[in-house]
């Protein structure tokens, strides 16, 4: 029987990825559950939103959207909390808050109590969504870091599917149970995630930043070997982490002031990229679809039961689309998927808008096209921007600022989430088919900043990416004072035969690639590489 408290190698990698996936499954469930709740007539009447003909769309939007304000507050707090408590304890805190909030949501007796519970629950989810991608990125090797984070994102889509199918099953039940039970069910995932963190190690980069070198080495040894801290693969990554953090300390970057300063590390540029990516994800139209999917199908002329059934079918295609980046994101690169996702989302939303125009003018023959292209939109979003917006910010910040930087980008996600969720009911009521056309056009506009400002990060270690954004003089300094940067990814390139045949990224723009010079044989890094060739690999290294 595997000793769960001492997982090693692939078992430890798989366990960390699975637990991170549970966190995003919970996130997805929370995103999807409100689609059925807000469409439930008993819920609307219980919360005092009026009759089906006169219900208050602004109040409905507030119940959905104020959750995002709580998420934003929780995400922004991780800048301090995450660096203070560490990654695992921050996730536990988020789960605890979320479960308490779920209890209050389930027990809500009026709209004020529901709004408070939604905000409180959001704080916990915000802590988790800002921390989990960072934790996973700091544990994952460069060659498949994207696949690991994409797997988490695919479970977000799976969580949405669980919510849709659960609520479809409960549609045939009368009373308050069909909307109270789904709100309570989110606690199951929160409890699993809370308990699961006790079986996982702390992030090695956070440990090194706290000068806990031996703990850092032991985590790396558990990840790559049978707890052999002298193994060259462990030494190579530890030296790379150590040199990267030492480089940050020389630059004096730890506070929010440095996060928004240009400096030699170009931190302000990183923040704008991270926040911009999350804003583009939200204003690409996903939460117009996710939160109000049942209503969209109702507008297309479906019965309530059929609309909820098709929401469940949609979730299957969403999940299947979200699985594809596990195989594509480290093969084709981040930028190529950004382009493909935006173009696909733009085309499908514009077609949805055009066909919805026909439906609104009485041509019911266009209804199937609305449904098909909404489902296709979700599949395309899952195949690209679902994971990209979470992966990219978790990669681009230095270790000392990763929690703070990712908290800002996640906060931007929840701010965009709030705005979209708040205005969507009003847009559906007044702008109608123009709602889809507007978001489709925004996807086209977003192609411009991707082309101009987003460099490729595929295949690089976090320390290499740290230098990638820096000024030329800091890159020159890094070659002399941080020679170990690039060791781990160089070793992986040498020992992974698949990388030799990997399809080149068509998306790299000039100046986006960090210079990686081979170390001389008599240097520390060169000795590590030589020893590595002579020593047996660890159980988790290919």
C-alpha atoms as one frame of an Amber mdcrd trajectory, in Angstrom:
protein
   0.000   0.000   0.000   1.328   3.439  -0.924   2.335   5.561   2.038   0.236
   8.643   1.298   2.243  10.780   3.668   5.430  10.043   1.707   4.405  10.137
  -1.927   7.359  10.333  -4.303   8.086  10.746  -7.981   5.172  10.338 -10.383
   2.779   9.481  -7.563   3.545  12.825  -5.917   3.243  14.749  -9.201  -0.064
  13.046  -9.952  -1.387  13.710  -6.448  -0.471  17.410  -6.601  -2.068  17.746
 -10.032  -5.183  15.896  -8.859  -5.625  18.108  -5.802  -5.083  21.249  -7.870
  -7.672  19.835 -10.257 -10.171  19.415  -7.413  -9.688  23.109  -6.607 -10.571
  24.088 -10.163 -13.396  21.547 -10.281 -14.843  23.395  -7.298 -14.284  26.685
  -9.129 -16.115  25.335 -12.190 -18.965  23.976 -10.120 -19.426  27.403  -8.517
 -19.422  28.997 -11.977 -22.033  26.602 -13.352 -24.331  26.160 -10.378 -25.898
  29.611 -10.611 -27.078  28.956 -14.171 -29.733  26.574 -12.856 -30.363  28.423
  -9.592 -31.207  31.777 -11.213 -33.472  30.017 -13.733 -35.447  28.333 -10.926
 -38.803  30.053 -10.468 -39.076  29.023  -6.807 -35.706  30.711  -6.146 -36.812
  33.923  -7.874 -40.038  34.064  -5.911 -38.311  33.204  -2.619 -35.801  36.019
  -3.161 -38.555  38.515  -4.033 -37.645  39.112  -7.656 -41.197  39.287  -8.942
 -43.205  37.278 -11.457 -41.748  35.709 -14.637 -43.045  38.687 -16.613 -41.748
  41.404 -14.285 -38.738  39.969 -12.467 -35.971  42.352 -11.447 -33.029  41.632
 -13.796 -30.706  44.035 -11.932 -31.310  42.246  -8.608 -30.752  38.894 -10.290
 -27.480  40.191 -11.725 -26.424  41.448  -8.288 -26.948  38.037  -6.655 -24.780
  36.419  -9.317 -22.184  39.155  -9.707 -21.476  40.201  -6.110 -19.963  36.750
  -5.642 -17.203  37.973  -7.966 -16.486  40.922  -5.655 -15.841  38.455  -2.841
 -13.627  36.419  -5.168 -11.707  39.545  -6.150 -11.171  40.476  -2.484  -9.962
  36.958  -1.699  -7.646  36.915  -4.709  -6.099  40.298  -3.904  -5.449  39.235
  -0.313  -3.236  36.342  -1.424  -0.464  38.791  -2.232   0.170  39.063   1.506
  -1.503  35.920   2.823   0.156  33.579   0.303   3.665  34.830   1.056   2.980
  34.686   4.800   1.246  31.310   5.163   2.663  29.486   2.162   0.724  27.919
  -0.686  -0.830  24.943   1.141  -2.123  26.820   4.182  -3.588  29.522   1.958
  -5.577  26.867   0.069  -6.813  25.413   3.380  -7.947  28.842   4.523  -9.797
  29.330   1.238 -11.560  25.965   1.605 -12.608  26.749   5.181 -14.110  30.120
   4.222 -15.818  28.615   1.177 -17.475  25.835   3.175 -18.806  28.272   5.785
 -20.157  30.462   2.980 -21.826  27.457   1.337 -23.649  26.698   4.589 -24.956
  30.278   4.763 -26.042  30.190   1.079 -27.929  26.961   1.648 -29.695  28.387
   4.700 -30.517  31.777   3.139 -34.020  33.036   3.876 -33.915  36.380   2.034
 -31.979  38.183  -0.667 -29.737  40.070   1.789 -28.564  36.856   3.431 -27.964
  35.274   0.021 -25.878  38.210  -1.207 -23.776  38.207   1.992 -23.247  34.446
   1.679 -22.269  34.775  -1.985 -19.676  37.441  -1.180 -18.290  35.456   1.779
 -18.046  32.251  -0.287 -16.317  34.232  -3.008 -13.514  35.247  -0.656 -12.614
  31.593  -0.165 -12.795  30.814  -3.861 -10.682  33.878  -4.629  -7.944  32.657
  -2.274  -7.951  29.279  -3.994  -8.035  30.486  -7.592  -5.122  32.866  -7.003
  -3.009  30.255  -5.201  -3.592  26.912  -6.931  -2.115  27.836 -10.370   0.952
  29.290  -8.635   1.400  26.160  -6.532   1.056  23.884  -9.554   3.416  25.966
 -11.696   6.064  26.036  -8.956   5.948  22.242  -8.657   5.824  21.346 -12.363
   8.812  20.792 -14.706   9.211  23.213 -17.639   8.439  20.690 -20.386   4.877
  19.949 -19.215   3.966  22.781 -16.858   1.356  23.886 -19.357  -0.195  20.417
 -19.510  -0.487  20.265 -15.722  -2.247  23.618 -15.425  -4.404  22.769 -18.459
  -5.504  19.576 -16.721  -6.679  21.718 -13.789  -8.606  23.932 -16.189 -10.233
  20.898 -17.838 -11.622  19.932 -14.439 -13.070  23.441 -14.194 -15.156  22.515
 -17.233 -15.963  19.159 -15.622 -17.177  21.016 -12.514 -19.463  23.127 -14.668
 -20.839  19.901 -16.130 -21.513  18.414 -12.691 -23.508  21.517 -11.775 -25.547
  21.456 -14.997 -26.413  17.761 -14.822 -27.201  17.872 -11.116 -29.600  20.750
 -11.624 -31.187  19.060 -14.631 -31.898  16.022 -12.468 -33.376  18.241  -9.757
 -35.535  20.146 -12.244 -38.252  17.535 -11.804 -38.307  18.045  -8.013 -40.617
  20.674  -6.547 -39.980  23.200  -3.770 -36.755  24.708  -2.435 -34.615  21.558
  -2.565 -33.688  21.933  -6.299 -31.780  25.150  -5.589 -30.682  24.680  -1.966
 -29.041  21.279  -2.456 -26.748  22.351  -5.348 -25.536  25.297  -3.251 -24.718
  22.926  -0.374 -23.043  20.342  -2.618 -20.032  22.588  -3.278 -18.832  21.808
   0.251 -17.982  18.254  -0.831 -15.210  19.488  -3.128 -13.998  22.024  -0.564
 -13.594  19.321   2.084 -11.738  16.997  -0.332  -9.320  19.783  -1.273  -8.787
  20.814   2.373  -7.888  17.251   3.418  -5.805  16.638   0.283  -3.351  19.451
   1.030  -2.105  17.532   4.070  -0.690  14.843   1.763   1.222  17.285  -0.450
   4.521  19.141   0.052   4.934  22.883   0.223   6.162  24.702  -2.885   9.972
  24.363  -3.088  10.293  27.923  -4.365   8.343  29.320  -1.412  10.517  27.280
   0.967  13.715  28.601  -0.634  12.400  32.170  -0.463  12.044  31.652   3.311
  15.665  30.353   3.502  14.489  26.809   4.251  17.069  25.264   1.944  17.006
  21.715   3.312  13.210  21.581   3.115  13.387  22.859  -0.459  15.943  20.191
  -1.401  13.857  17.453   0.217  10.748  18.437  -1.748  12.753  18.395  -4.989
  14.242  15.026  -3.978  10.756  13.618  -3.416   9.628  14.958  -6.774  12.544
  13.650  -8.826  14.220  10.808  -6.913  13.835   8.413  -4.010  14.556  11.294
  -1.570  18.172  11.601  -2.768  19.057  15.250  -2.192  22.487  14.731  -3.836
  21.033  13.618  -7.162  22.246  15.928  -9.972  18.681  16.607 -11.183  17.748
  17.859  -7.730  20.947  19.866  -7.412  20.431  21.439 -10.830  16.908  22.649
 -10.037  17.782  23.730  -6.506  20.736  25.817  -7.787  18.490  27.356 -10.414
  15.873  28.274  -7.790  18.557  29.581  -5.428  20.193  31.748  -8.101  16.852
  33.093  -9.288  15.857  34.150  -5.772  19.306  35.633  -5.141  18.966  37.652
  -8.347  15.592  38.957  -7.111  17.073  39.910  -3.740  19.850  41.853  -5.420
  17.152  43.814  -7.228  15.211  44.324  -3.958  11.804  43.205  -5.291   9.326
  42.129  -2.615   6.664  44.801  -2.152   3.682  46.016  -4.166   5.691  49.132
  -4.965   8.217  47.060  -6.912   5.378  45.105  -8.513   4.137  48.283 -10.194
   7.599  49.676 -10.934   9.373  49.120 -14.226  12.872  48.570 -12.846  15.344
  46.177 -14.376  12.949  43.263 -13.877  10.159  44.976 -15.876   7.599  43.991
 -13.238   4.975  46.515 -14.335   4.993  44.935 -17.798   4.389  41.510 -16.228
   1.465  42.803 -14.159  -0.179  44.383 -17.183   0.219  41.155 -19.177  -1.215
  39.004 -16.373  -4.166  41.304 -15.696  -4.724  41.888 -19.408  -4.915  38.175
 -20.141  -7.558  37.651 -17.480  -9.595  40.650 -18.642  -9.469  39.344 -22.217
 -10.715  35.961 -21.025 -13.696  37.522 -19.267 -14.622  39.975 -22.003 -14.289
  37.195 -24.539 -17.851  36.343 -23.495 -17.462  33.162 -21.469 -19.494  34.200
 -18.440 -22.304  35.579 -20.553 -22.600  31.946 -21.612 -21.716  30.108 -18.368
 -23.906  32.008 -15.911 -26.901  32.411 -18.192 -26.669  29.360 -20.457 -30.131
  28.076 -19.535 -31.623  31.513 -20.193 -29.858  31.665 -23.574 -31.431  28.379
 -24.605 -34.812  29.598 -23.343 -34.435  32.717 -25.506 -33.710  30.412 -28.458
 -37.209  28.982 -28.040 -36.598  25.859 -25.943 -38.759  24.591 -23.121 -37.285
  24.875 -19.630 -36.624  21.127 -19.325 -34.999  20.960 -22.763 -32.896  24.063
 -22.030 -31.492  22.470 -18.880 -30.849  19.205 -20.728 -28.948  21.038 -23.467
 -26.918  22.877 -20.815 -25.773  19.452 -19.649 -24.948  18.407 -23.217 -23.028
  21.651 -23.666 -20.924  20.837 -20.602 -19.770  17.576 -22.221 -18.397  19.403
 -25.263 -16.929  22.088 -22.997 -15.046  19.405 -21.065 -13.863  17.625 -24.221
 -12.550  20.919 -25.595 -10.800  21.629 -22.292  -8.929  18.307 -22.492  -7.160
  19.208 -25.744  -4.641  21.729 -24.283  -3.142  18.912 -22.208  -1.710  17.688
 -25.511  -1.381  20.951 -27.466  -0.245  23.721 -25.134   3.322  22.426 -24.676
   3.554  21.352 -28.295   2.358  24.470 -30.106   3.025  27.093 -27.446   0.936
  29.633 -25.581   0.655  32.297 -28.283  -0.607  29.962 -31.015  -3.484  28.833
 -28.791  -4.229  32.450 -27.842  -4.652  33.347 -31.515  -6.698  30.259 -32.383
  -8.985  30.690 -29.377  -9.762  34.343 -30.051 -10.490  33.745 -33.726 -12.730
  30.746 -32.996 -14.596  32.587 -30.245 -15.140  35.625 -32.461 -16.554  33.573
 -35.341 -18.927  31.514 -33.173 -20.256  34.483 -31.180 -20.918  36.511 -34.318
 -22.836  33.580 -35.798 -24.786  33.172 -32.531 -25.669  36.882 -32.673 -26.799
  36.642 -36.305 -28.947  33.553 -35.724 -30.396  34.979 -32.507 -31.441  38.032
 -34.572 -33.478  35.682 -36.776 -35.030  33.959 -33.756 -36.071  37.291 -32.242
 -37.864  38.112 -35.476 -39.863  34.907 -35.360 -37.783  32.618 -37.565 -37.583
  29.546 -35.312 -35.593  27.664 -37.960 -32.499  29.504 -36.665 -32.880  28.127
 -33.115 -30.782  24.980 -33.724 -27.965  27.146 -35.079 -27.967  29.244 -31.888
 -27.634  26.097 -29.796 -24.944  24.482 -31.970 -22.707  27.546 -32.093 -23.079
  28.280 -28.375 -21.874  24.731 -27.717 -19.073  25.158 -30.267 -18.046  28.442
 -28.614 -17.701  26.718 -25.246 -15.632  23.902 -26.765 -13.266  26.423 -28.410
 -12.981  28.453 -25.226 -12.161  25.275 -23.301  -9.490  24.365 -25.858  -7.643
  27.658 -25.466  -8.443  30.533 -23.135  -9.921  28.513 -20.280  -6.446  27.413
 -19.163  -4.265  30.052 -20.815  -5.532  32.928 -18.678  -4.553  30.988 -15.519
  -1.302  29.485 -16.806   0.370  32.588 -18.232   0.253  34.770 -15.069   1.470
  31.859 -12.930   4.618  31.673 -15.099   5.713  35.245 -15.675   6.354  36.665
 -12.183   9.549  36.337 -10.111   9.272  34.077  -7.051   9.285  37.037  -4.627
   6.359  38.626  -6.457   4.548  35.556  -7.811   1.839  35.489  -5.128   1.335
  39.262  -5.345   1.406  39.360  -9.134  -0.906  36.407  -9.541  -3.269  37.896
  -6.968  -3.511  41.030  -9.107  -4.172  39.077 -12.315  -6.732  36.859 -10.572
  -8.322  39.962  -9.067  -8.619  41.355 -12.603 -10.335  38.118 -13.641 -12.924
  38.465 -10.909 -13.417  42.166 -11.626 -14.117  41.343 -15.271 -16.286  38.467
 -14.092 -18.295  40.855 -11.928 -18.817  43.405 -14.683 -19.918  40.794 -17.230
 -22.198  38.944 -14.795 -23.754  42.233 -13.646 -24.498  43.627 -17.091 -25.462
  40.387 -18.856 -29.123  40.245 -17.689 -29.598  43.886 -18.675 -27.906  43.310
 -22.045 -30.125  40.303 -22.740 -33.192  42.377 -21.879 -32.344  45.463 -23.935
 -29.477  44.758 -26.384 -30.682  41.225 -27.166 -28.744  39.702 -30.096 -26.245
  42.586 -30.029 -24.898  41.117 -26.786 -23.266  38.255 -28.700 -22.081  40.477
 -31.544 -20.404  42.877 -29.095 -18.407  40.131 -27.385 -17.521  38.602 -30.737
 -16.048  41.914 -31.927 -14.058  42.234 -28.689 -12.379  38.893 -29.437 -11.155
  40.288 -32.748  -9.777  43.406 -31.031  -7.875  41.263 -28.495  -5.720  39.784
 -31.271  -3.758  43.040 -31.393  -2.277  43.055 -27.848  -1.455  39.333 -28.123
   0.577  40.005 -31.263   2.355  43.040 -29.876   3.108  42.305 -26.249   2.780
  38.653 -25.195   6.077  36.699 -25.547   6.220  32.908 -25.691   7.012  31.131
 -22.391   6.736  27.547 -23.564   9.482  25.121 -22.456  11.276  27.564 -20.162
  11.824  27.170 -16.426  10.244  29.786 -14.177  13.697  31.251 -13.538  14.354
  31.564 -17.284  11.026  33.347 -17.725  12.017  35.614 -14.836  15.009  36.765
 -16.899  13.068  36.743 -20.183  11.184  39.925 -19.254  14.206  41.691 -17.733
  16.241  44.478 -19.303  19.337  43.617 -21.342  21.742  44.734 -18.619  20.068
  42.463 -16.052  20.219  39.553 -18.505  23.959  40.184 -18.809  24.297  40.249
 -15.011  22.297  37.032 -14.720  24.831  35.178 -16.871  27.542  35.915 -14.341
  25.786  35.979 -10.956  23.096  33.368 -11.662  24.769  30.801 -13.955  22.462
  27.954 -12.927  19.386  29.526 -14.528  18.396  27.287 -17.405  19.884  24.083
 -15.978  16.647  22.168 -15.460  15.123  22.949 -18.853  18.486  22.253 -20.562
  18.596  18.824 -18.939  15.059  18.112 -20.000  15.787  19.123 -23.584  18.745
  16.769 -23.635  16.962  13.777 -22.169  13.500  14.139 -23.706  13.558  12.743
 -27.229  10.099  14.110 -27.887  11.364  17.672 -27.735  13.578  17.026 -30.759
  10.525  16.304 -32.887   8.208  18.828 -31.297   6.347  21.081 -33.716   7.984
  24.541 -33.564   5.830  27.337 -32.221   4.579  29.570 -34.997   3.869  32.240
 -32.430   7.261  33.385 -31.168   7.776  37.034 -31.913  11.181  38.739 -32.331
  12.976  39.315 -29.081  10.758  36.980 -27.094  13.269  34.185 -26.561  15.669
  34.236 -23.627  19.321  33.577 -24.469  20.453  30.275 -23.011  24.205  29.715
 -23.244  25.697  26.292 -22.616  27.795  26.281 -19.412  31.478  25.547 -19.637
  32.523  22.049 -18.479  34.465  23.378 -15.469  31.575  25.486 -14.127  29.198
  24.262 -11.407  26.377  23.951 -13.927  28.621  22.066 -16.331  29.642  19.627
 -13.608  25.971  19.027 -12.774  25.256  18.157 -16.392  28.276  15.842 -16.580
  27.308  14.072 -13.342  23.761  13.762 -14.588  24.884  11.871 -17.659  26.809
   9.448 -15.457  24.200   8.865 -12.729  21.029   6.776 -12.765  17.893   8.816
 -13.274  15.333   9.182 -10.529  12.025   7.260 -10.732  10.118  10.216 -12.118
  12.616  11.432 -14.695  12.460  10.531 -18.368
